[in-house]
Coordinates of C-alpha atoms and ligand atoms in Angstrom, one line a residue:
M1494 CA 70.9 174.6 262.0
I1495 CA 67.9 174.4 264.3
N1496 CA 69.7 176.4 267.0
D1497 CA 70.1 179.3 264.5
I1498 CA 66.4 179.2 263.8
L1499 CA 65.5 179.1 267.4
N1500 CA 67.7 182.1 268.0
T1501 CA 66.1 183.9 265.0
F1502 CA 62.8 183.6 266.8
S1503 CA 64.2 184.1 270.3
I1504 CA 63.0 180.7 271.4
S1505 CA 64.9 179.5 274.5
E1506 CA 64.8 176.4 276.5
Q1507 CA 61.6 177.3 278.3
N1508 CA 59.3 179.9 276.9
P1509 CA 56.5 181.9 278.4
G1510 CA 53.1 180.5 277.3
A1511 CA 50.9 183.5 276.7
S1512 CA 51.4 186.4 274.5
D1513 CA 49.1 189.3 274.0
G1514 CA 50.7 190.0 270.7
V1515 CA 53.0 192.7 272.0
Q1516 CA 54.6 191.2 275.0
F1517 CA 54.8 187.8 276.5
I1518 CA 53.1 187.4 279.9
S1519 CA 54.9 185.0 282.1
T1520 CA 52.6 182.1 282.8
S1521 CA 52.6 179.6 285.6
G1522 CA 50.8 176.5 284.2
A1523 CA 52.5 173.2 283.5
G1524 CA 55.2 173.0 280.9
I1525 CA 54.8 171.4 277.5
N1526 CA 57.9 170.0 275.8
S1527 CA 58.2 170.0 272.1
W1528 CA 59.9 166.8 270.7
S1529 CA 61.0 166.6 267.1
P1530 CA 59.7 163.5 265.4
V1531 CA 62.7 164.0 263.0
D1532 CA 65.4 162.9 265.4
G1533 CA 63.5 162.4 268.7
H1534 CA 65.2 165.4 270.3
K1535 CA 63.6 167.8 272.7
I1536 CA 63.6 171.1 271.0
A1537 CA 62.4 173.4 273.8
G1538 CA 59.5 173.8 276.1
V1539 CA 56.6 176.3 276.7
Q1540 CA 54.7 177.2 279.8
T1541 CA 50.9 176.7 279.7
V1542 CA 48.3 179.2 280.9
T1543 CA 46.3 178.8 284.1
K1544 CA 42.6 179.7 284.0
A1545 CA 43.3 183.0 285.7
E1546 CA 46.0 183.9 283.1
Y1547 CA 43.6 182.9 280.3
D1548 CA 41.0 185.2 281.8
Q1549 CA 43.6 188.0 281.8
V1550 CA 44.3 187.4 278.1
I1551 CA 40.6 187.5 277.3
T1552 CA 40.1 190.7 279.2
K1553 CA 42.9 192.3 277.1
A1554 CA 41.4 190.9 273.9
Q1555 CA 38.1 192.5 274.8
A1556 CA 39.7 195.9 275.3
A1557 CA 41.7 195.5 272.0
F1558 CA 38.5 194.7 270.2
R1559 CA 36.9 197.9 271.3
Y1560 CA 39.7 199.7 269.6
W1561 CA 40.3 197.5 266.6
R1562 CA 36.7 197.5 265.4
T1563 CA 36.9 201.3 264.9
V1564 CA 40.0 201.1 262.7
P1565 CA 38.8 201.2 259.0
A1566 CA 39.0 197.8 257.3
P1567 CA 41.5 198.9 254.7
A1568 CA 43.8 200.2 257.5
R1569 CA 43.4 196.8 259.2
G1570 CA 44.4 195.3 255.8
E1571 CA 47.6 197.4 255.8
I1572 CA 48.7 195.6 259.0
V1573 CA 48.0 192.3 257.5
R1574 CA 50.0 193.3 254.4
Q1575 CA 52.9 194.0 256.7
I1576 CA 52.5 190.6 258.3
G1577 CA 52.6 189.0 254.8
E1578 CA 55.9 191.0 254.2
A1579 CA 57.4 189.8 257.4
L1580 CA 56.4 186.2 256.6
R1581 CA 58.2 186.5 253.3
V1582 CA 61.3 187.6 255.1
H1583 CA 61.1 184.6 257.5
K1584 CA 59.7 182.1 255.1
D1585 CA 62.8 179.9 255.1
A1586 CA 63.4 179.9 258.8
L1587 CA 59.7 179.3 259.7
G1588 CA 59.4 176.6 257.1
K1589 CA 62.4 174.8 258.5
L1590 CA 61.1 175.1 262.1
V1591 CA 57.7 173.7 261.0
S1592 CA 59.4 170.9 259.2
Y1593 CA 61.6 170.1 262.2
E1594 CA 58.9 170.3 264.8
M1595 CA 56.1 168.7 262.8
G1596 CA 58.1 166.4 260.5
K1597 CA 56.7 167.4 257.1
S1598 CA 59.2 167.8 254.2
L1599 CA 61.0 171.0 253.9
Q1600 CA 59.2 171.7 250.6
E1601 CA 55.9 171.3 252.4
G1602 CA 57.1 173.4 255.4
R1603 CA 57.9 176.2 253.0
G1604 CA 54.7 175.6 251.2
E1605 CA 52.8 176.0 254.4
V1606 CA 54.4 179.4 255.0
Q1607 CA 53.6 180.3 251.4
E1608 CA 49.9 179.5 252.3
M1609 CA 50.2 182.0 255.1
I1610 CA 51.6 184.7 252.7
D1611 CA 48.9 183.9 250.2
I1612 CA 46.1 184.3 252.8
C1613 CA 47.7 187.6 253.9
D1614 CA 47.5 188.9 250.3
F1615 CA 44.0 187.6 250.0
A1616 CA 42.9 189.3 253.2
V1617 CA 44.5 192.6 252.2
G1618 CA 42.3 192.7 249.1
L1619 CA 39.3 191.5 251.1
S1620 CA 39.7 194.4 253.5
R1621 CA 38.3 196.6 250.7
Q1622 CA 35.6 194.1 249.7
L1623 CA 33.6 193.3 252.8
Y1624 CA 30.5 193.9 250.8
G1625 CA 26.9 193.8 252.0
L1626 CA 23.9 193.9 249.7
T1627 CA 21.4 196.7 249.3
M1628 CA 17.8 195.8 248.6
H1629 CA 14.7 197.7 247.5
S1630 CA 12.3 198.4 250.3
E1631 CA 8.6 197.7 249.8
R1632 CA 7.8 201.0 251.6
P1633 CA 8.0 204.4 250.0
A1634 CA 10.9 206.7 251.1
H1635 CA 12.7 203.8 252.7
R1636 CA 16.1 202.4 252.1
M1637 CA 17.3 198.9 253.1
Y1638 CA 20.8 197.6 253.2
E1639 CA 22.9 195.2 255.1
Q1640 CA 26.3 195.6 256.6
W1641 CA 28.8 193.3 258.2
H1642 CA 30.2 194.0 261.6
P1643 CA 33.0 192.1 263.4
L1644 CA 32.0 189.5 265.9
G1645 CA 34.5 190.2 268.7
I1646 CA 37.0 187.5 270.0
V1647 CA 37.7 184.6 267.6
G1648 CA 39.1 181.6 269.4
I1649 CA 41.3 179.5 267.1
I1650 CA 42.1 175.9 268.0
S1651 CA 44.5 174.4 265.5
A1652 CA 46.0 171.0 264.8
F1653 CA 49.6 169.8 264.6
N1654 CA 49.5 168.9 260.9
F1655 CA 49.3 172.5 259.7
P1656 CA 50.8 174.1 262.7
V1657 CA 50.9 177.6 261.3
A1658 CA 48.9 177.9 258.0
V1659 CA 45.5 177.0 259.5
W1660 CA 45.9 179.7 262.2
S1661 CA 46.7 182.3 259.6
W1662 CA 43.7 181.4 257.4
N1663 CA 41.6 182.2 260.5
A1664 CA 43.5 185.0 262.0
M1665 CA 44.3 187.1 258.9
I1666 CA 40.7 187.0 257.7
A1667 CA 39.4 187.7 261.2
L1668 CA 41.8 190.7 261.6
V1669 CA 40.6 192.4 258.4
C1670 CA 37.1 191.7 259.5
G1671 CA 37.8 193.7 262.7
D1672 CA 37.9 190.8 265.1
V1673 CA 40.7 190.0 267.6
C1674 CA 42.1 186.5 268.0
V1675 CA 43.1 184.1 270.7
W1676 CA 45.0 181.1 269.5
K1677 CA 45.4 177.7 271.1
P1678 CA 47.9 175.8 268.9
S1679 CA 48.4 172.0 269.1
E1680 CA 50.3 170.9 272.1
K1681 CA 52.5 169.0 269.7
T1682 CA 53.7 172.1 267.8
P1683 CA 53.9 174.9 270.3
L1684 CA 57.2 176.4 269.0
S1685 CA 56.0 176.9 265.4
A1686 CA 53.2 179.0 267.0
L1687 CA 55.6 180.9 269.1
A1688 CA 57.7 181.7 266.1
C1689 CA 54.6 183.1 264.3
F1690 CA 54.1 185.3 267.3
R1691 CA 57.6 186.6 267.2
I1692 CA 56.9 187.7 263.6
L1693 CA 53.5 189.2 264.5
T1694 CA 54.9 191.0 267.5
E1695 CA 57.4 192.8 265.4
V1696 CA 54.7 194.1 263.1
F1697 CA 52.3 195.0 265.9
N1698 CA 55.1 196.9 267.8
K1699 CA 56.2 198.8 264.8
N1700 CA 52.6 200.0 264.3
Q1701 CA 52.1 200.7 268.0
L1702 CA 49.1 198.5 268.2
P1703 CA 47.5 197.7 271.5
E1704 CA 48.0 194.5 273.4
G1705 CA 45.4 191.8 273.0
L1706 CA 44.9 192.1 269.2
C1707 CA 46.2 188.6 268.7
S1708 CA 47.0 186.3 271.6
L1709 CA 48.7 183.0 271.9
V1710 CA 47.8 180.7 274.7
Q1711 CA 49.5 177.3 275.2
G1712 CA 47.7 174.5 276.8
G1713 CA 45.8 171.2 276.5
K1714 CA 42.2 170.0 276.5
D1715 CA 41.3 172.2 279.5
L1716 CA 42.2 175.3 277.6
G1717 CA 40.1 174.3 274.6
E1718 CA 37.2 173.7 277.0
W1719 CA 37.6 177.1 278.6
M1720 CA 37.4 178.7 275.1
A1721 CA 34.4 176.6 274.1
E1722 CA 32.5 177.5 277.3
D1723 CA 33.4 181.2 277.3
P1724 CA 30.6 183.5 276.2
R1725 CA 33.2 186.2 275.6
V1726 CA 34.6 184.1 272.7
A1727 CA 32.1 184.9 269.9
L1728 CA 33.4 182.3 267.4
V1729 CA 35.4 179.2 268.1
S1730 CA 37.1 177.9 265.0
A1731 CA 38.5 174.4 265.6
T1732 CA 40.5 172.2 263.4
G1733 CA 41.2 168.6 264.4
S1734 CA 39.5 165.3 265.0
T1735 CA 35.8 164.7 264.7
R1736 CA 35.8 163.6 268.4
M1737 CA 37.2 167.0 269.4
G1738 CA 35.0 168.9 267.1
K1739 CA 31.8 167.2 268.4
A1740 CA 32.8 168.1 272.0
V1741 CA 33.5 171.7 271.0
N1742 CA 30.3 172.0 269.0
I1743 CA 28.1 170.7 271.9
T1744 CA 29.7 173.1 274.4
V1745 CA 29.5 176.1 272.1
A1746 CA 26.0 175.3 271.0
A1747 CA 24.8 175.1 274.7
R1748 CA 25.6 178.8 275.0
L1749 CA 24.4 179.5 271.4
G1750 CA 27.8 180.6 270.4
K1751 CA 29.3 180.3 266.9
C1752 CA 31.5 177.5 265.7
L1753 CA 33.5 176.9 262.6
L1754 CA 34.7 173.3 262.4
E1755 CA 37.3 171.6 260.1
L1756 CA 37.4 168.0 261.1
G1757 CA 38.3 164.7 259.7
G1758 CA 38.3 163.7 256.0
N1759 CA 38.2 160.3 254.3
N1760 CA 39.1 161.5 250.9
A1761 CA 38.8 159.4 247.8
I1762 CA 39.9 159.6 244.2
I1763 CA 37.8 157.9 241.6
V1764 CA 40.0 156.6 238.8
S1765 CA 37.9 156.1 235.7
G1766 CA 38.7 153.7 232.8
D1767 CA 39.2 156.9 230.8
A1768 CA 41.8 158.4 233.2
D1769 CA 45.3 159.7 232.2
L1770 CA 47.1 157.1 234.4
D1771 CA 50.4 158.9 234.5
M1772 CA 48.8 162.0 235.8
T1773 CA 46.7 159.9 238.2
L1774 CA 49.8 158.3 239.6
M1775 CA 51.3 161.7 240.5
G1776 CA 48.2 162.9 242.1
V1777 CA 47.6 159.8 244.1
V1778 CA 51.1 159.4 245.4
F1779 CA 51.4 163.0 246.5
G1780 CA 48.0 162.9 248.0
A1781 CA 48.6 159.6 249.9
V1782 CA 52.1 160.0 251.2
G1783 CA 52.6 163.8 251.3
T1784 CA 52.9 165.0 254.9
A1785 CA 53.1 161.3 255.7
G1786 CA 49.4 160.9 255.2
Q1787 CA 48.6 163.5 257.9
R1788 CA 46.7 166.1 256.0
C1789 CA 42.9 166.4 256.4
T1790 CA 42.9 166.2 252.7
T1791 CA 45.2 163.2 252.3
T1792 CA 44.0 160.7 249.7
R1793 CA 42.9 157.7 251.8
R1794 CA 40.8 155.7 249.3
L1795 CA 41.2 155.0 245.6
I1796 CA 38.1 153.7 243.8
I1797 CA 39.5 152.3 240.5
H1798 CA 37.6 151.2 237.5
E1799 CA 38.1 147.4 237.0
S1800 CA 39.5 147.9 233.5
V1801 CA 42.5 149.8 234.8
F1802 CA 42.8 148.3 238.3
G1803 CA 45.7 146.0 237.5
Q1804 CA 47.6 148.5 235.5
L1805 CA 47.3 151.3 238.1
T1806 CA 48.1 149.2 241.1
E1807 CA 51.3 148.0 239.3
K1808 CA 52.3 151.6 238.6
L1809 CA 51.6 152.4 242.3
K1810 CA 53.8 149.5 243.5
N1811 CA 56.6 150.7 241.4
A1812 CA 56.2 154.3 242.5
Y1813 CA 56.0 153.3 246.2
A1814 CA 59.2 151.2 245.8
Q1815 CA 61.0 154.4 244.8
L1816 CA 59.8 156.5 247.7
R1817 CA 62.6 157.7 250.0
I1818 CA 61.6 157.9 253.6
G1819 CA 63.8 159.8 256.0
D1820 CA 64.8 163.1 257.5
P1821 CA 62.3 165.6 256.0
L1822 CA 64.9 168.4 256.1
D1823 CA 66.9 166.4 253.5
A1824 CA 65.3 167.6 250.2
R1825 CA 65.9 164.2 248.6
N1826 CA 63.4 162.5 250.9
H1827 CA 59.7 162.2 250.0
V1828 CA 58.3 161.0 253.2
G1829 CA 59.1 162.2 256.8
P1830 CA 58.0 160.8 260.1
L1831 CA 54.6 160.6 261.8
I1832 CA 54.1 163.2 264.5
D1833 CA 54.8 161.0 267.5
K1834 CA 54.9 157.4 268.8
D1835 CA 51.1 157.5 269.6
A1836 CA 50.5 158.1 265.9
V1837 CA 52.8 155.2 265.1
A1838 CA 50.8 153.0 267.5
Q1839 CA 47.6 154.1 265.7
Y1840 CA 49.1 153.3 262.3
L1841 CA 50.1 149.8 263.6
Q1842 CA 46.6 149.2 265.0
A1843 CA 45.1 150.2 261.6
L1844 CA 47.4 147.7 259.8
D1845 CA 46.1 144.9 262.2
A1846 CA 42.5 146.0 261.7
I1847 CA 42.9 145.9 257.9
Q1848 CA 44.1 142.3 258.2
N1849 CA 41.4 141.3 260.7
E1850 CA 38.7 142.6 258.4
G1851 CA 40.0 140.7 255.4
G1852 CA 42.1 143.3 253.6
T1853 CA 45.3 142.3 251.9
F1854 CA 48.4 144.4 251.3
I1855 CA 49.9 145.1 247.9
V1856 CA 52.5 147.3 249.5
E1857 CA 53.4 146.3 253.0
G1858 CA 53.6 148.7 255.9
G1859 CA 55.8 148.7 259.0
V1860 CA 57.9 150.8 261.2
L1861 CA 61.4 151.6 260.1
E1862 CA 64.4 150.9 262.3
G1863 CA 68.0 152.0 262.3
A1864 CA 70.1 155.0 263.2
E1865 CA 68.4 157.2 260.7
Y1866 CA 65.0 156.4 262.1
A1867 CA 66.0 156.7 265.8
S1868 CA 62.9 158.8 266.7
G1869 CA 60.8 155.7 266.1
C1870 CA 58.3 157.7 264.1
Y1871 CA 59.1 156.7 260.6
V1872 CA 56.7 154.3 258.9
K1873 CA 56.3 152.8 255.5
P1874 CA 53.5 154.1 253.3
C1875 CA 51.4 151.1 252.4
I1876 CA 48.6 150.1 250.1
A1877 CA 45.8 147.7 251.0
V1878 CA 43.0 146.1 248.9
V1879 CA 39.9 146.5 251.0
E1880 CA 36.1 146.9 250.8
N1881 CA 34.6 150.3 251.4
H1882 CA 32.3 149.1 254.3
F1883 CA 35.2 147.9 256.5
A1884 CA 35.1 149.7 259.8
I1885 CA 38.8 150.7 259.4
V1886 CA 38.1 152.1 255.9
Q1887 CA 35.3 154.2 257.3
T1888 CA 37.7 155.7 259.9
E1889 CA 40.2 158.4 259.3
T1890 CA 43.7 157.1 260.3
F1891 CA 46.2 159.9 260.2
A1892 CA 49.0 157.9 258.5
P1893 CA 50.1 157.0 254.9
I1894 CA 47.7 154.0 254.4
L1895 CA 46.1 154.0 251.0
Y1896 CA 43.0 151.8 250.5
V1897 CA 42.2 150.6 247.0
M1898 CA 39.0 149.1 245.7
Q1899 CA 37.3 148.4 242.3
Y1900 CA 34.1 149.6 240.7
R1901 CA 32.1 148.8 237.5
D1902 CA 30.0 151.8 236.8
M1903 CA 30.3 155.4 237.7
E1904 CA 27.1 155.5 239.8
E1905 CA 28.5 152.8 242.0
A1906 CA 31.8 154.6 242.3
I1907 CA 30.2 157.8 243.4
A1908 CA 28.0 155.9 245.9
M1909 CA 31.2 154.4 247.3
Q1910 CA 33.0 157.7 247.4
N1911 CA 30.1 159.2 249.4
D1912 CA 29.5 156.2 251.6
V1913 CA 31.7 157.3 254.5
P1914 CA 30.8 159.5 257.5
Q1915 CA 33.2 162.3 256.5
G1916 CA 32.9 164.8 253.6
L1917 CA 36.0 166.9 253.1
S1918 CA 37.7 166.4 249.7
S1919 CA 37.2 164.2 246.7
A1920 CA 38.4 163.9 243.2
I1921 CA 37.9 162.1 239.9
M1922 CA 40.5 161.3 237.3
T1923 CA 38.9 161.1 233.9
L1924 CA 39.1 162.5 230.4
N1925 CA 35.4 161.8 229.9
L1926 CA 33.3 165.0 230.1
R1927 CA 30.1 163.1 231.1
E1928 CA 31.8 161.4 234.0
A1929 CA 33.4 164.6 235.2
E1930 CA 30.2 166.6 235.1
L1931 CA 28.2 163.8 236.8
F1932 CA 30.8 163.8 239.6
L1933 CA 30.4 167.5 240.1
S1934 CA 26.6 167.5 239.7
V1935 CA 24.0 167.3 242.5
A1936 CA 24.1 163.5 242.1
G1937 CA 27.9 163.5 242.4
S1938 CA 30.3 164.0 245.2
D1939 CA 28.9 165.1 248.6
C1940 CA 32.1 166.7 249.7
G1941 CA 33.1 170.3 250.3
I1942 CA 35.9 170.0 247.8
A1943 CA 35.5 168.1 244.5
N1944 CA 38.3 168.1 241.9
V1945 CA 38.7 166.9 238.4
N1946 CA 42.1 165.6 237.3
I1947 CA 43.8 166.8 240.5
G1948 CA 44.3 164.9 243.7
T1949 CA 42.4 165.5 246.9
S1950 CA 45.1 167.5 248.7
G1951 CA 46.9 170.8 248.0
A1952 CA 44.0 173.2 247.8
E1953 CA 44.6 176.8 247.1
I1954 CA 43.7 179.4 249.6
G1955 CA 41.4 181.3 247.2
G1956 CA 38.6 178.8 247.5
A1957 CA 36.5 178.1 250.6
F1958 CA 38.1 175.2 252.4
G1959 CA 36.0 172.7 254.4
G1960 CA 33.6 169.9 254.2
E1961 CA 30.3 168.3 255.0
K1962 CA 28.9 165.6 257.4
E1963 CA 31.4 164.7 260.1
T1964 CA 33.9 167.1 258.6
G1965 CA 31.9 169.7 260.4
G1966 CA 30.4 172.0 257.7
G1967 CA 32.7 174.9 258.3
R1968 CA 34.4 176.9 255.5
E1969 CA 37.6 178.8 256.0
S1970 CA 40.1 180.7 253.9
G1971 CA 39.0 182.2 250.5
S1972 CA 35.8 182.9 248.7
D1973 CA 33.2 184.4 251.1
A1974 CA 34.3 182.3 254.1
W1975 CA 34.9 185.7 255.8
K1976 CA 31.2 186.0 256.5
A1977 CA 31.6 183.4 259.3
Y1978 CA 33.8 186.0 261.1
M1979 CA 31.3 188.8 261.0
R1980 CA 27.7 189.4 262.0
R1981 CA 25.2 190.6 259.5
Q1982 CA 23.0 193.6 260.3
T1983 CA 20.0 194.5 258.2
N1984 CA 19.3 198.3 258.3
T1985 CA 16.1 200.0 257.2
I1986 CA 16.1 203.7 257.0
N1987 CA 12.9 205.9 256.7
Y1988 CA 13.6 209.2 255.1
G1989 CA 10.0 210.1 254.5
K1990 CA 7.3 211.9 256.6
E1991 CA 5.0 208.9 257.1
L1992 CA 5.5 205.6 259.0
P1993 CA 4.1 203.0 256.7
L1994 CA 4.2 199.4 258.1
A1995 CA 5.6 196.5 256.2
Q1996 CA 3.1 194.0 254.7
G1997 CA 0.6 197.0 254.3
I1998 CA -0.5 196.5 257.9
A1999 CA -2.7 199.4 259.2
F2000 CA -2.3 200.5 262.7
N2001 CA -4.0 203.7 263.5
I2002 CA -4.0 205.4 266.9
Ligands
UN1_204 C1 44.7 170.3 256.6 O1 45.1 169.2 256.3 O2 44.3 170.6 257.8 O3 44.6 171.3 250.8 C2 44.7 171.5 255.7 C3 45.6 171.1 251.5 C4 46.2 172.2 252.3 C5 45.5 172.4 253.6 C6 45.2 171.2 254.3 N1 46.2 173.4 251.5 O4 46.0 170.0 251.5

């Protein structure tokens, strides 16, 4: 099955590492092998770029930008529309490759490609709606307005957990804005990125677009640093750990460049005494174990009202007992593997830390063994009773570990929800209007995403996606997140015969 998919995308044993969107440049950096966490097999390898090859890609991107910025935005949207169409054709194959290379369930792999299609549709509409304001000038015979121009090269650093969707959120919006993109995907998922480029190349070639419009560069930390340091990269959009984001932010800030950061989350659901517990159960289990706990939006903490704590934890124990863990390509399984053995080691360290800090497990964790789990990356989703201040609870562990704790009154619950360094997603389960509105009010959740009667994960692309505090403050995807990919210019035009100064200043010569 996987060989057919690799063939579909012309992925061979060893693949060139840099593409300018039209042709693949052969690269001479070290190789990266992609291992599937599903069965531990090596899928294929890619070649990384050297600094000189990276520079070549950037030079082509600069040239492409000089052309692309002059193409009318709706015409740019037409290209993105065609990319969306091509993704529809390849949805199944790309979804499977994502699932096999990254380890998320087939449903979620397909869902990820659907997110790409959705953002294409959104970007097409947006290409006719890059609105600026007009304002009244205080001076007679003057007109003021603002317009949005593209930035130039957008560097995209993406993470393994959404190996293709997060790139598309950035790239599709950036393209309609008139920017060109250079993408450094995660070293753990280079082939899903390559497959996207095969799809993109088809569309670009068909439309005879120049090289360098979108580029794919494979590499590690060094490559990320070259992009962060590079004044030719106008915006660096980085998704990943808070540690990585801080490093990128410092380097980009030192050259006064622009950054868009999507970093860690430590997302909580508050479960009120007035919650619909069946609905809560669904939201919590999907949020906590979906993508094996490796979403930025994964539900990590449950803050439960004391009146329903026993009842809900019982329901959770039963639900967890029914979870099927195994090959994510088998639609009957709910939970696939973690990305690699390092992730398994971090999961095990977290389990130790929970115990050392005095936490207790109501659903035990552990690594699964046996032929079906030969990759060594399959772990049991677990649930621990903890206190919010534990160092391990304050940390994002990318694994299916759910922390539960109790509260008495809603103010206390909101304080607990907010009392972590991260601020991405949050939710409340309640049928009580006062509680819901308090949670959404200025005195409520401090996160970029706050939901009512929905879990913390599974956001739609139409909203702005991102969070506060150590999550990095960036917003991507829908709403007016496009503004981060453009520069605003304020224009004042004098169509009169005098030159009056603003603020009534007199200056006579
Ligand atoms: C991420 O985990 O990096 O809201 C992105 C969600 C998805 C995107 C998650 N739409 O869970």
